[in-house]
């Protein structure tokens, strides 16, 4: 611990999360003792912005210099990296993998270290926007001791985050995050790709769709679900949905499965909103789940995944 009683932090890994956390925690007054990364140039660049931090020649030097070592490496590398160093009682190993629990750090706990998880529930595509995005984000915290849990909660709060303990296996929690974030990107990629059907580019499509996406997110934030749902399914306009399906069958059959799956979910949301009744729901579900639509999809959809 430093003179203020704050833990000395070490980082193994120099990617986007290591950079975001190290910069944010430095700004919040935490001492960063040492950083090590496979890519020396990136490690040097990170250390240059962290007053007092040293560029550690090896992972072991980070462990030896720090009270809490953040293993901010790719998910699949965490266990291997943890097993590649000697741990000691009194220090802690922490990973940032949202889908995994403490068992990834068995090597560290076998070596006498406390172990924990600090998972920012946020999408960091580059470190420069990460500081802003961390503020207000939830951070899943898990630890082998109350002491470490409290320290990790303080770290999350110090960067403007909202720490919480899940108290369950984190795999489905991570599925939820992937659906809400990564699959939103995939969905917009699919939506924008349709613009090539009339000679525009996917980039044109994305630029046109983004204000719609922002408006939808604002509605979800202000009104919640189901109130935020609009569009043909919320209105019960089955004729429009049937026209969509006919066009997809003819021009873009690969989009049918996702359109129908999410459409069926939207029917449930519309029912919960109360803007359609059971008869309209039945007609929509028939269109979205009908064997006719399915056979049309397979006729034209040799490329369907
Ligand atoms: N990005 C996000 O939005 C986000 C959000 C929440 C949590 N997380 C979690 O944060 C952790 C780090 O993710 P990231 O997004 O920061 O990844 P990243 O930017 O790709 O950085 C990964 C880091 O791990 C290092 N690394 C990869 N394989 C390694 C190995 N076998 N041995 C040693 N180092 C290795 C890389 O070194 P090189 O530079 O040499 O390749 C790099 O420094 C992951 O557990 C991830 O699940 C990420």
mmCIF file of C-alpha atoms and ligand atoms in Angstrom:
data_model
loop_
_atom_site.group_PDB
_atom_site.id
_atom_site.type_symbol
_atom_site.label_atom_id
_atom_site.label_comp_id
_atom_site.label_asym_id
_atom_site.label_seq_id
_atom_site.Cartn_x
_atom_site.Cartn_y
_atom_site.Cartn_z
ATOM 1 C CA UNK A 1 0.000 0.000 0.000
ATOM 2 C CA UNK A 2 1.155 3.577 -0.581
ATOM 3 C CA UNK A 3 1.170 6.300 2.124
ATOM 4 C CA UNK A 4 -2.496 7.117 1.471
ATOM 5 C CA UNK A 5 -3.415 3.470 2.106
ATOM 6 C CA UNK A 6 -4.242 2.804 -1.534
ATOM 7 C CA UNK A 7 -3.049 -0.436 -3.114
ATOM 8 C CA UNK A 8 -0.129 -0.247 -5.538
ATOM 9 C CA UNK A 9 -1.447 -1.508 -8.862
ATOM 10 C CA UNK A 10 0.290 -3.507 -11.556
ATOM 11 C CA UNK A 11 -0.920 -4.249 -15.071
ATOM 12 C CA UNK A 12 -0.072 -7.224 -17.246
ATOM 13 C CA UNK A 13 -1.355 -6.521 -20.767
ATOM 14 C CA UNK A 14 -1.414 -3.207 -22.581
ATOM 15 C CA UNK A 15 -4.627 -3.475 -24.578
ATOM 16 C CA UNK A 16 -7.624 -1.221 -24.508
ATOM 17 C CA UNK A 17 -8.928 -2.240 -21.044
ATOM 18 C CA UNK A 18 -5.488 -2.121 -19.391
ATOM 19 C CA UNK A 19 -4.944 1.334 -20.870
ATOM 20 C CA UNK A 20 -8.398 2.606 -19.876
ATOM 21 C CA UNK A 21 -8.195 1.293 -16.304
ATOM 22 C CA UNK A 22 -4.571 2.327 -15.740
ATOM 23 C CA UNK A 23 -5.218 5.871 -16.994
ATOM 24 C CA UNK A 24 -8.514 6.204 -15.117
ATOM 25 C CA UNK A 25 -7.108 4.890 -11.843
ATOM 26 C CA UNK A 26 -4.022 7.107 -12.140
ATOM 27 C CA UNK A 27 -6.298 10.135 -12.607
ATOM 28 C CA UNK A 28 -8.207 9.006 -9.501
ATOM 29 C CA UNK A 29 -4.969 9.022 -7.454
ATOM 30 C CA UNK A 30 -4.062 5.320 -7.452
ATOM 31 C CA UNK A 31 -0.344 4.561 -7.686
ATOM 32 C CA UNK A 32 0.485 2.390 -10.703
ATOM 33 C CA UNK A 33 3.693 0.569 -9.761
ATOM 34 C CA UNK A 34 4.509 -1.381 -12.921
ATOM 35 C CA UNK A 35 3.261 -2.401 -16.343
ATOM 36 C CA UNK A 36 4.334 -5.289 -18.562
ATOM 37 C CA UNK A 37 3.111 -6.231 -22.022
ATOM 38 C CA UNK A 38 4.312 -8.502 -24.810
ATOM 39 C CA UNK A 39 4.376 -5.507 -27.108
ATOM 40 C CA UNK A 40 7.163 -3.331 -25.714
ATOM 41 C CA UNK A 41 6.268 -0.278 -27.789
ATOM 42 C CA UNK A 42 2.687 -0.282 -26.501
ATOM 43 C CA UNK A 43 3.886 -0.873 -22.947
ATOM 44 C CA UNK A 44 6.296 2.080 -23.232
ATOM 45 C CA UNK A 45 3.537 4.324 -24.576
ATOM 46 C CA UNK A 46 1.227 3.347 -21.700
ATOM 47 C CA UNK A 47 3.877 3.823 -19.000
ATOM 48 C CA UNK A 48 4.769 7.256 -20.431
ATOM 49 C CA UNK A 49 1.321 8.498 -19.366
ATOM 50 C CA UNK A 50 1.420 6.990 -15.861
ATOM 51 C CA UNK A 51 3.551 9.061 -13.454
ATOM 52 C CA UNK A 52 5.650 6.834 -11.171
ATOM 53 C CA UNK A 53 5.001 3.604 -13.093
ATOM 54 C CA UNK A 54 7.918 1.505 -14.319
ATOM 55 C CA UNK A 55 8.124 -0.491 -17.517
ATOM 56 C CA UNK A 56 8.608 -3.946 -15.988
ATOM 57 C CA UNK A 57 10.969 -6.253 -17.907
ATOM 58 C CA UNK A 58 8.888 -9.318 -16.984
ATOM 59 C CA UNK A 59 5.467 -10.295 -15.636
ATOM 60 C CA UNK A 60 7.152 -11.415 -12.427
ATOM 61 C CA UNK A 61 8.453 -7.865 -11.876
ATOM 62 C CA UNK A 62 4.868 -6.590 -11.965
ATOM 63 C CA UNK A 63 3.733 -9.166 -9.401
ATOM 64 C CA UNK A 64 6.713 -8.359 -7.168
ATOM 65 C CA UNK A 65 6.032 -4.599 -7.296
ATOM 66 C CA UNK A 66 2.244 -4.495 -6.839
ATOM 67 C CA UNK A 67 -0.436 -5.224 -4.239
ATOM 68 C CA UNK A 68 -3.109 -5.803 -6.885
ATOM 69 C CA UNK A 69 -2.122 -7.147 -10.312
ATOM 70 C CA UNK A 70 -4.687 -6.703 -13.084
ATOM 71 C CA UNK A 71 -4.301 -9.415 -15.736
ATOM 72 C CA UNK A 72 -5.909 -7.397 -18.546
ATOM 73 C CA UNK A 73 -5.074 -9.919 -21.259
ATOM 74 C CA UNK A 74 -7.261 -11.792 -23.754
ATOM 75 C CA UNK A 75 -9.750 -14.096 -22.044
ATOM 76 C CA UNK A 76 -8.048 -17.255 -23.236
ATOM 77 C CA UNK A 77 -4.635 -16.098 -21.962
ATOM 78 C CA UNK A 78 -5.634 -15.296 -18.356
ATOM 79 C CA UNK A 79 -5.100 -18.748 -16.816
ATOM 80 C CA UNK A 80 -1.820 -19.276 -18.659
ATOM 81 C CA UNK A 81 -0.469 -15.846 -17.684
ATOM 82 C CA UNK A 82 -1.526 -16.387 -14.044
ATOM 83 C CA UNK A 83 0.299 -19.715 -14.025
ATOM 84 C CA UNK A 84 3.479 -18.216 -15.482
ATOM 85 C CA UNK A 85 4.464 -16.225 -12.359
ATOM 86 C CA UNK A 86 5.076 -16.812 -8.632
ATOM 87 C CA UNK A 87 2.385 -15.367 -6.374
ATOM 88 C CA UNK A 88 2.606 -14.573 -2.670
ATOM 89 C CA UNK A 89 0.217 -14.055 0.231
ATOM 90 C CA UNK A 90 -0.757 -10.394 0.608
ATOM 91 C CA UNK A 91 -1.053 -9.650 -3.087
ATOM 92 C CA UNK A 92 -4.043 -10.119 -5.359
ATOM 93 C CA UNK A 93 -4.586 -11.232 -8.960
ATOM 94 C CA UNK A 94 -7.578 -9.786 -10.804
ATOM 95 C CA UNK A 95 -8.922 -10.493 -14.300
ATOM 96 C CA UNK A 96 -11.448 -8.577 -16.417
ATOM 97 C CA UNK A 97 -13.155 -11.452 -18.276
ATOM 98 C CA UNK A 98 -16.906 -10.951 -17.962
ATOM 99 C CA UNK A 99 -17.804 -14.569 -18.687
ATOM 100 C CA UNK A 100 -15.459 -16.175 -16.152
ATOM 101 C CA UNK A 101 -15.287 -16.499 -12.424
ATOM 102 C CA UNK A 102 -12.391 -16.828 -9.975
ATOM 103 C CA UNK A 103 -11.422 -20.322 -11.142
ATOM 104 C CA UNK A 104 -9.365 -18.840 -14.019
ATOM 105 C CA UNK A 105 -6.954 -17.614 -11.336
ATOM 106 C CA UNK A 106 -6.467 -20.944 -9.569
ATOM 107 C CA UNK A 107 -2.692 -20.729 -10.038
ATOM 108 C CA UNK A 108 -2.636 -17.415 -8.170
ATOM 109 C CA UNK A 109 -4.782 -18.662 -5.283
ATOM 110 C CA UNK A 110 -2.653 -21.825 -5.088
ATOM 111 C CA UNK A 111 0.307 -19.452 -4.685
ATOM 112 C CA UNK A 112 -1.379 -17.742 -1.708
ATOM 113 C CA UNK A 113 -2.748 -14.657 -3.496
ATOM 114 C CA UNK A 114 -6.264 -13.325 -3.166
ATOM 115 C CA UNK A 115 -8.151 -13.433 -6.470
ATOM 116 C CA UNK A 116 -10.818 -11.247 -8.014
ATOM 117 C CA UNK A 117 -12.720 -10.071 -11.078
ATOM 118 C CA UNK A 118 -13.254 -6.486 -12.186
ATOM 119 C CA UNK A 119 -15.423 -6.484 -15.300
ATOM 120 C CA UNK A 120 -16.506 -3.178 -16.807
ATOM 121 C CA UNK A 121 -19.895 -3.729 -18.487
ATOM 122 C CA UNK A 122 -18.978 -1.486 -21.389
ATOM 123 C CA UNK A 123 -17.691 -1.741 -24.945
ATOM 124 C CA UNK A 124 -14.237 -0.211 -25.314
ATOM 125 C CA UNK A 125 -13.243 -0.028 -28.951
ATOM 126 C CA UNK A 126 -10.342 2.334 -28.297
ATOM 127 C CA UNK A 127 -8.691 3.644 -25.123
ATOM 128 C CA UNK A 128 -9.308 7.315 -25.911
ATOM 129 C CA UNK A 129 -13.091 7.106 -25.477
ATOM 130 C CA UNK A 130 -12.815 4.548 -22.687
ATOM 131 C CA UNK A 131 -12.331 7.036 -19.828
ATOM 132 C CA UNK A 132 -15.579 8.797 -20.700
ATOM 133 C CA UNK A 133 -17.444 5.518 -21.237
ATOM 134 C CA UNK A 134 -16.349 4.064 -17.891
ATOM 135 C CA UNK A 135 -18.209 6.835 -16.051
ATOM 136 C CA UNK A 136 -21.659 5.534 -15.197
ATOM 137 C CA UNK A 137 -20.908 1.967 -16.377
ATOM 138 C CA UNK A 138 -21.645 -1.015 -14.170
ATOM 139 C CA UNK A 139 -18.612 -3.034 -13.023
ATOM 140 C CA UNK A 140 -19.073 -6.656 -11.993
ATOM 141 C CA UNK A 141 -16.936 -7.290 -8.940
ATOM 142 C CA UNK A 142 -16.110 -10.688 -7.486
ATOM 143 C CA UNK A 143 -13.408 -11.560 -4.956
ATOM 144 C CA UNK A 144 -12.087 -14.338 -2.760
ATOM 145 C CA UNK A 145 -12.180 -12.061 0.322
ATOM 146 C CA UNK A 146 -14.307 -9.215 1.638
ATOM 147 C CA UNK A 147 -11.167 -7.082 1.820
ATOM 148 C CA UNK A 148 -10.397 -7.474 -1.895
ATOM 149 C CA UNK A 149 -14.058 -7.043 -2.856
ATOM 150 C CA UNK A 150 -14.121 -3.692 -1.011
ATOM 151 C CA UNK A 151 -10.874 -2.597 -2.693
ATOM 152 C CA UNK A 152 -12.217 -3.503 -6.164
ATOM 153 C CA UNK A 153 -15.496 -1.688 -5.465
ATOM 154 C CA UNK A 154 -13.510 1.416 -4.475
ATOM 155 C CA UNK A 155 -11.476 1.169 -7.694
ATOM 156 C CA UNK A 156 -14.633 0.859 -9.824
ATOM 157 C CA UNK A 157 -16.223 3.847 -8.046
ATOM 158 C CA UNK A 158 -13.000 5.871 -8.403
ATOM 159 C CA UNK A 159 -13.242 5.717 -12.217
ATOM 160 C CA UNK A 160 -16.907 6.743 -12.076
ATOM 161 C CA UNK A 161 -18.273 3.188 -12.327
ATOM 162 C CA UNK A 162 -21.112 1.506 -10.446
ATOM 163 C CA UNK A 163 -19.804 -1.710 -8.832
ATOM 164 C CA UNK A 164 -22.111 -4.634 -8.242
ATOM 165 C CA UNK A 165 -21.839 -8.273 -7.187
ATOM 166 C CA UNK A 166 -23.650 -10.748 -9.455
ATOM 167 C CA UNK A 167 -23.792 -13.640 -6.997
ATOM 168 C CA UNK A 168 -24.246 -16.228 -9.778
ATOM 169 C CA UNK A 169 -22.319 -17.917 -12.553
ATOM 170 C CA UNK A 170 -21.451 -15.052 -14.922
ATOM 171 C CA UNK A 171 -21.868 -16.863 -18.263
ATOM 172 C CA UNK A 172 -25.468 -15.805 -18.964
ATOM 173 C CA UNK A 173 -24.696 -12.295 -17.693
ATOM 174 C CA UNK A 174 -22.007 -12.141 -20.376
ATOM 175 C CA UNK A 175 -24.412 -13.532 -23.004
ATOM 176 C CA UNK A 176 -26.727 -10.650 -22.090
ATOM 177 C CA UNK A 177 -23.880 -8.162 -22.615
ATOM 178 C CA UNK A 178 -22.941 -9.734 -25.964
ATOM 179 C CA UNK A 179 -26.570 -9.595 -27.181
ATOM 180 C CA UNK A 180 -26.944 -5.939 -26.144
ATOM 181 C CA UNK A 181 -23.609 -4.707 -27.476
ATOM 182 C CA UNK A 182 -21.758 -6.941 -29.937
ATOM 183 C CA UNK A 183 -24.932 -8.214 -31.596
ATOM 184 C CA UNK A 184 -26.224 -4.657 -31.925
ATOM 185 C CA UNK A 185 -23.139 -3.997 -34.042
ATOM 186 C CA UNK A 186 -23.844 -7.163 -36.063
ATOM 187 C CA UNK A 187 -27.506 -6.203 -36.455
ATOM 188 C CA UNK A 188 -26.616 -2.732 -37.750
ATOM 189 C CA UNK A 189 -24.092 -4.293 -40.123
ATOM 190 C CA UNK A 190 -26.930 -6.452 -41.493
ATOM 191 C CA UNK A 191 -29.381 -3.522 -41.641
ATOM 192 C CA UNK A 192 -26.873 -1.271 -43.425
ATOM 193 C CA UNK A 193 -25.954 -4.028 -45.900
ATOM 194 C CA UNK A 194 -29.508 -3.913 -47.340
ATOM 195 C CA UNK A 195 -28.760 -0.446 -48.718
ATOM 196 C CA UNK A 196 -26.639 -2.027 -51.468
ATOM 197 C CA UNK A 197 -29.930 -3.394 -52.931
ATOM 198 C CA UNK A 198 -30.713 0.063 -54.341
ATOM 199 C CA UNK A 199 -27.180 1.133 -55.183
ATOM 200 C CA UNK A 200 -26.254 2.942 -51.976
ATOM 201 C CA UNK A 201 -23.311 1.843 -49.832
ATOM 202 C CA UNK A 202 -23.498 0.253 -46.368
ATOM 203 C CA UNK A 203 -21.739 3.411 -45.088
ATOM 204 C CA UNK A 204 -24.603 5.534 -46.507
ATOM 205 C CA UNK A 205 -26.987 3.164 -44.763
ATOM 206 C CA UNK A 206 -25.209 3.379 -41.426
ATOM 207 C CA UNK A 207 -25.105 7.193 -41.545
ATOM 208 C CA UNK A 208 -28.833 7.283 -42.259
ATOM 209 C CA UNK A 209 -29.710 4.676 -39.634
ATOM 210 C CA UNK A 210 -27.638 6.084 -36.740
ATOM 211 C CA UNK A 211 -30.047 8.931 -35.835
ATOM 212 C CA UNK A 212 -32.826 6.306 -35.746
ATOM 213 C CA UNK A 213 -30.715 4.126 -33.443
ATOM 214 C CA UNK A 214 -29.942 7.069 -31.149
ATOM 215 C CA UNK A 215 -33.626 8.018 -31.001
ATOM 216 C CA UNK A 216 -34.554 4.433 -30.146
ATOM 217 C CA UNK A 217 -31.947 4.261 -27.354
ATOM 218 C CA UNK A 218 -33.259 7.583 -25.998
ATOM 219 C CA UNK A 219 -36.801 6.179 -25.999
ATOM 220 C CA UNK A 220 -35.676 3.011 -24.205
ATOM 221 C CA UNK A 221 -33.826 5.145 -21.646
ATOM 222 C CA UNK A 222 -36.748 7.538 -21.097
ATOM 223 C CA UNK A 223 -39.712 5.157 -21.404
ATOM 224 C CA UNK A 224 -38.327 1.648 -20.887
ATOM 225 C CA UNK A 225 -39.514 -1.550 -22.571
ATOM 226 C CA UNK A 226 -42.260 -2.203 -23.749
ATOM 227 C CA UNK A 227 -43.232 1.505 -24.093
ATOM 228 C CA UNK A 228 -40.303 2.252 -26.443
ATOM 229 C CA UNK A 229 -41.454 -0.190 -29.147
ATOM 230 C CA UNK A 230 -42.840 1.477 -32.288
ATOM 231 C CA UNK A 231 -43.229 0.264 -35.879
ATOM 232 C CA UNK A 232 -45.490 -2.180 -37.726
ATOM 233 C CA UNK A 233 -45.447 -4.895 -35.069
ATOM 234 C CA UNK A 234 -46.309 -2.422 -32.268
ATOM 235 C CA UNK A 235 -49.218 -1.156 -34.460
ATOM 236 C CA UNK A 236 -50.362 -4.625 -35.469
ATOM 237 C CA UNK A 237 -49.790 -3.892 -39.187
ATOM 238 C CA UNK A 238 -49.447 -7.511 -40.320
ATOM 239 C CA UNK A 239 -49.772 -6.464 -43.986
ATOM 240 C CA UNK A 240 -46.533 -4.475 -43.745
ATOM 241 C CA UNK A 241 -44.766 -7.400 -42.088
ATOM 242 C CA UNK A 242 -45.989 -9.699 -44.883
ATOM 243 C CA UNK A 243 -44.618 -7.242 -47.475
ATOM 244 C CA UNK A 244 -41.268 -7.210 -45.657
ATOM 245 C CA UNK A 245 -41.142 -10.999 -45.687
ATOM 246 C CA UNK A 246 -41.999 -11.191 -49.397
ATOM 247 C CA UNK A 247 -39.224 -8.705 -50.248
ATOM 248 C CA UNK A 248 -36.718 -10.547 -48.076
ATOM 249 C CA UNK A 249 -37.675 -13.870 -49.624
ATOM 250 C CA UNK A 250 -37.018 -12.423 -53.097
ATOM 251 C CA UNK A 251 -34.000 -10.198 -52.457
ATOM 252 C CA UNK A 252 -32.272 -10.982 -49.184
ATOM 253 C CA UNK A 253 -33.277 -14.424 -47.888
ATOM 254 C CA UNK A 254 -30.253 -14.574 -45.596
ATOM 255 C CA UNK A 255 -31.894 -11.843 -43.462
ATOM 256 C CA UNK A 256 -35.095 -13.894 -42.922
ATOM 257 C CA UNK A 257 -34.030 -15.915 -39.845
ATOM 258 C CA UNK A 258 -32.993 -12.883 -37.797
ATOM 259 C CA UNK A 259 -35.993 -10.810 -39.010
ATOM 260 C CA UNK A 260 -38.414 -13.548 -37.986
ATOM 261 C CA UNK A 261 -36.749 -14.418 -34.673
ATOM 262 C CA UNK A 262 -36.603 -10.818 -33.500
ATOM 263 C CA UNK A 263 -40.061 -10.154 -34.973
ATOM 264 C CA UNK A 264 -41.566 -12.874 -32.785
ATOM 265 C CA UNK A 265 -39.902 -11.271 -29.756
ATOM 266 C CA UNK A 266 -41.289 -7.883 -30.835
ATOM 267 C CA UNK A 267 -44.806 -9.405 -30.907
ATOM 268 C CA UNK A 268 -44.417 -10.320 -27.208
ATOM 269 C CA UNK A 269 -43.208 -6.786 -26.459
ATOM 270 C CA UNK A 270 -46.161 -5.273 -28.366
ATOM 271 C CA UNK A 271 -48.588 -7.483 -26.428
ATOM 272 C CA UNK A 272 -46.975 -6.319 -23.183
ATOM 273 C CA UNK A 273 -47.270 -2.704 -24.385
ATOM 274 C CA UNK A 274 -50.952 -3.308 -24.964
ATOM 275 C CA UNK A 275 -51.075 -1.813 -28.468
ATOM 276 C CA UNK A 276 -52.030 -5.130 -30.094
ATOM 277 C CA UNK A 277 -54.508 -7.758 -28.984
ATOM 278 C CA UNK A 278 -54.310 -11.522 -29.138
ATOM 279 C CA UNK A 279 -55.905 -11.743 -32.621
ATOM 280 C CA UNK A 280 -53.347 -9.303 -34.126
ATOM 281 C CA UNK A 281 -50.563 -11.168 -32.327
ATOM 282 C CA UNK A 282 -51.786 -14.458 -33.807
ATOM 283 C CA UNK A 283 -51.754 -13.036 -37.356
ATOM 284 C CA UNK A 284 -48.264 -11.574 -36.893
ATOM 285 C CA UNK A 285 -46.948 -14.808 -35.382
ATOM 286 C CA UNK A 286 -48.437 -16.762 -38.255
ATOM 287 C CA UNK A 287 -46.623 -14.542 -40.782
ATOM 288 C CA UNK A 288 -43.355 -14.617 -38.857
ATOM 289 C CA UNK A 289 -43.378 -18.302 -38.085
ATOM 290 C CA UNK A 290 -45.323 -19.707 -41.026
ATOM 291 C CA UNK A 291 -44.037 -22.832 -42.811
ATOM 292 C CA UNK A 292 -44.633 -20.931 -46.086
ATOM 293 C CA UNK A 293 -42.150 -18.269 -45.090
ATOM 294 C CA UNK A 294 -39.725 -20.949 -43.935
ATOM 295 C CA UNK A 295 -39.920 -22.861 -47.228
ATOM 296 C CA UNK A 296 -39.490 -19.606 -49.197
ATOM 297 C CA UNK A 297 -36.416 -18.941 -47.150
ATOM 298 C CA UNK A 298 -34.838 -22.287 -47.996
ATOM 299 C CA UNK A 299 -35.724 -21.998 -51.706
ATOM 300 C CA UNK A 300 -33.870 -18.761 -52.173
ATOM 301 C CA UNK A 301 -31.447 -19.057 -49.336
ATOM 302 C CA UNK A 302 -28.594 -21.303 -50.354
ATOM 303 C CA UNK A 303 -26.220 -18.846 -48.653
ATOM 304 C CA UNK A 304 -28.201 -18.711 -45.384
ATOM 305 C CA UNK A 305 -26.094 -19.386 -42.339
HETATM 306 N N1 LIG B 1 -12.689 -4.316 -24.888
HETATM 307 C C1 LIG B 1 -13.790 -4.365 -24.175
HETATM 308 O O1 LIG B 1 -14.790 -3.754 -24.544
HETATM 309 C C2 LIG B 1 -13.837 -5.136 -22.873
HETATM 310 C C3 LIG B 1 -14.852 -4.818 -21.968
HETATM 311 C C4 LIG B 1 -14.911 -5.466 -20.754
HETATM 312 C C5 LIG B 1 -13.952 -6.437 -20.443
HETATM 313 N N2 LIG B 1 -12.986 -6.752 -21.339
HETATM 314 C C6 LIG B 1 -11.994 -7.770 -20.939
HETATM 315 O O2 LIG B 1 -10.725 -7.156 -20.728
HETATM 316 C C7 LIG B 1 -9.680 -8.115 -21.012
HETATM 317 C C8 LIG B 1 -8.711 -7.483 -22.010
HETATM 318 O O3 LIG B 1 -9.438 -7.184 -23.193
HETATM 319 P P1 LIG B 1 -9.004 -5.979 -24.164
HETATM 320 O O4 LIG B 1 -10.252 -5.558 -24.882
HETATM 321 O O5 LIG B 1 -8.199 -4.981 -23.444
HETATM 322 O O6 LIG B 1 -8.113 -6.788 -25.204
HETATM 323 P P2 LIG B 1 -6.997 -6.230 -26.196
HETATM 324 O O7 LIG B 1 -7.120 -4.758 -26.407
HETATM 325 O O8 LIG B 1 -7.029 -7.142 -27.367
HETATM 326 O O9 LIG B 1 -5.643 -6.484 -25.374
HETATM 327 C C9 LIG B 1 -5.299 -7.785 -25.012
HETATM 328 C C10 LIG B 1 -3.969 -7.757 -24.313
HETATM 329 O O10 LIG B 1 -3.652 -9.106 -23.955
HETATM 330 C C11 LIG B 1 -2.349 -9.406 -24.412
HETATM 331 N N3 LIG B 1 -2.268 -10.838 -24.699
HETATM 332 C C12 LIG B 1 -3.034 -11.545 -25.543
HETATM 333 N N4 LIG B 1 -2.669 -12.850 -25.523
HETATM 334 C C13 LIG B 1 -1.655 -12.938 -24.632
HETATM 335 C C14 LIG B 1 -0.841 -14.016 -24.178
HETATM 336 N N5 LIG B 1 -1.018 -15.267 -24.631
HETATM 337 N N6 LIG B 1 0.119 -13.740 -23.268
HETATM 338 C C15 LIG B 1 0.295 -12.478 -22.805
HETATM 339 N N7 LIG B 1 -0.440 -11.409 -23.192
HETATM 340 C C16 LIG B 1 -1.393 -11.652 -24.110
HETATM 341 C C17 LIG B 1 -2.168 -8.565 -25.664
HETATM 342 O O11 LIG B 1 -0.814 -8.447 -25.951
HETATM 343 P P3 LIG B 1 -0.351 -7.932 -27.431
HETATM 344 O O12 LIG B 1 -0.607 -6.447 -27.414
HETATM 345 O O13 LIG B 1 1.075 -8.297 -27.470
HETATM 346 O O14 LIG B 1 -1.198 -8.676 -28.418
HETATM 347 C C18 LIG B 1 -2.806 -7.259 -25.189
HETATM 348 O O15 LIG B 1 -1.910 -6.531 -24.392
HETATM 349 C C19 LIG B 1 -10.370 -9.367 -21.554
HETATM 350 O O16 LIG B 1 -10.512 -10.304 -20.497
HETATM 351 C C20 LIG B 1 -11.749 -8.852 -21.977
HETATM 352 O O17 LIG B 1 -12.756 -9.849 -21.908
HETATM 353 C C21 LIG B 1 -12.894 -6.119 -22.555
#
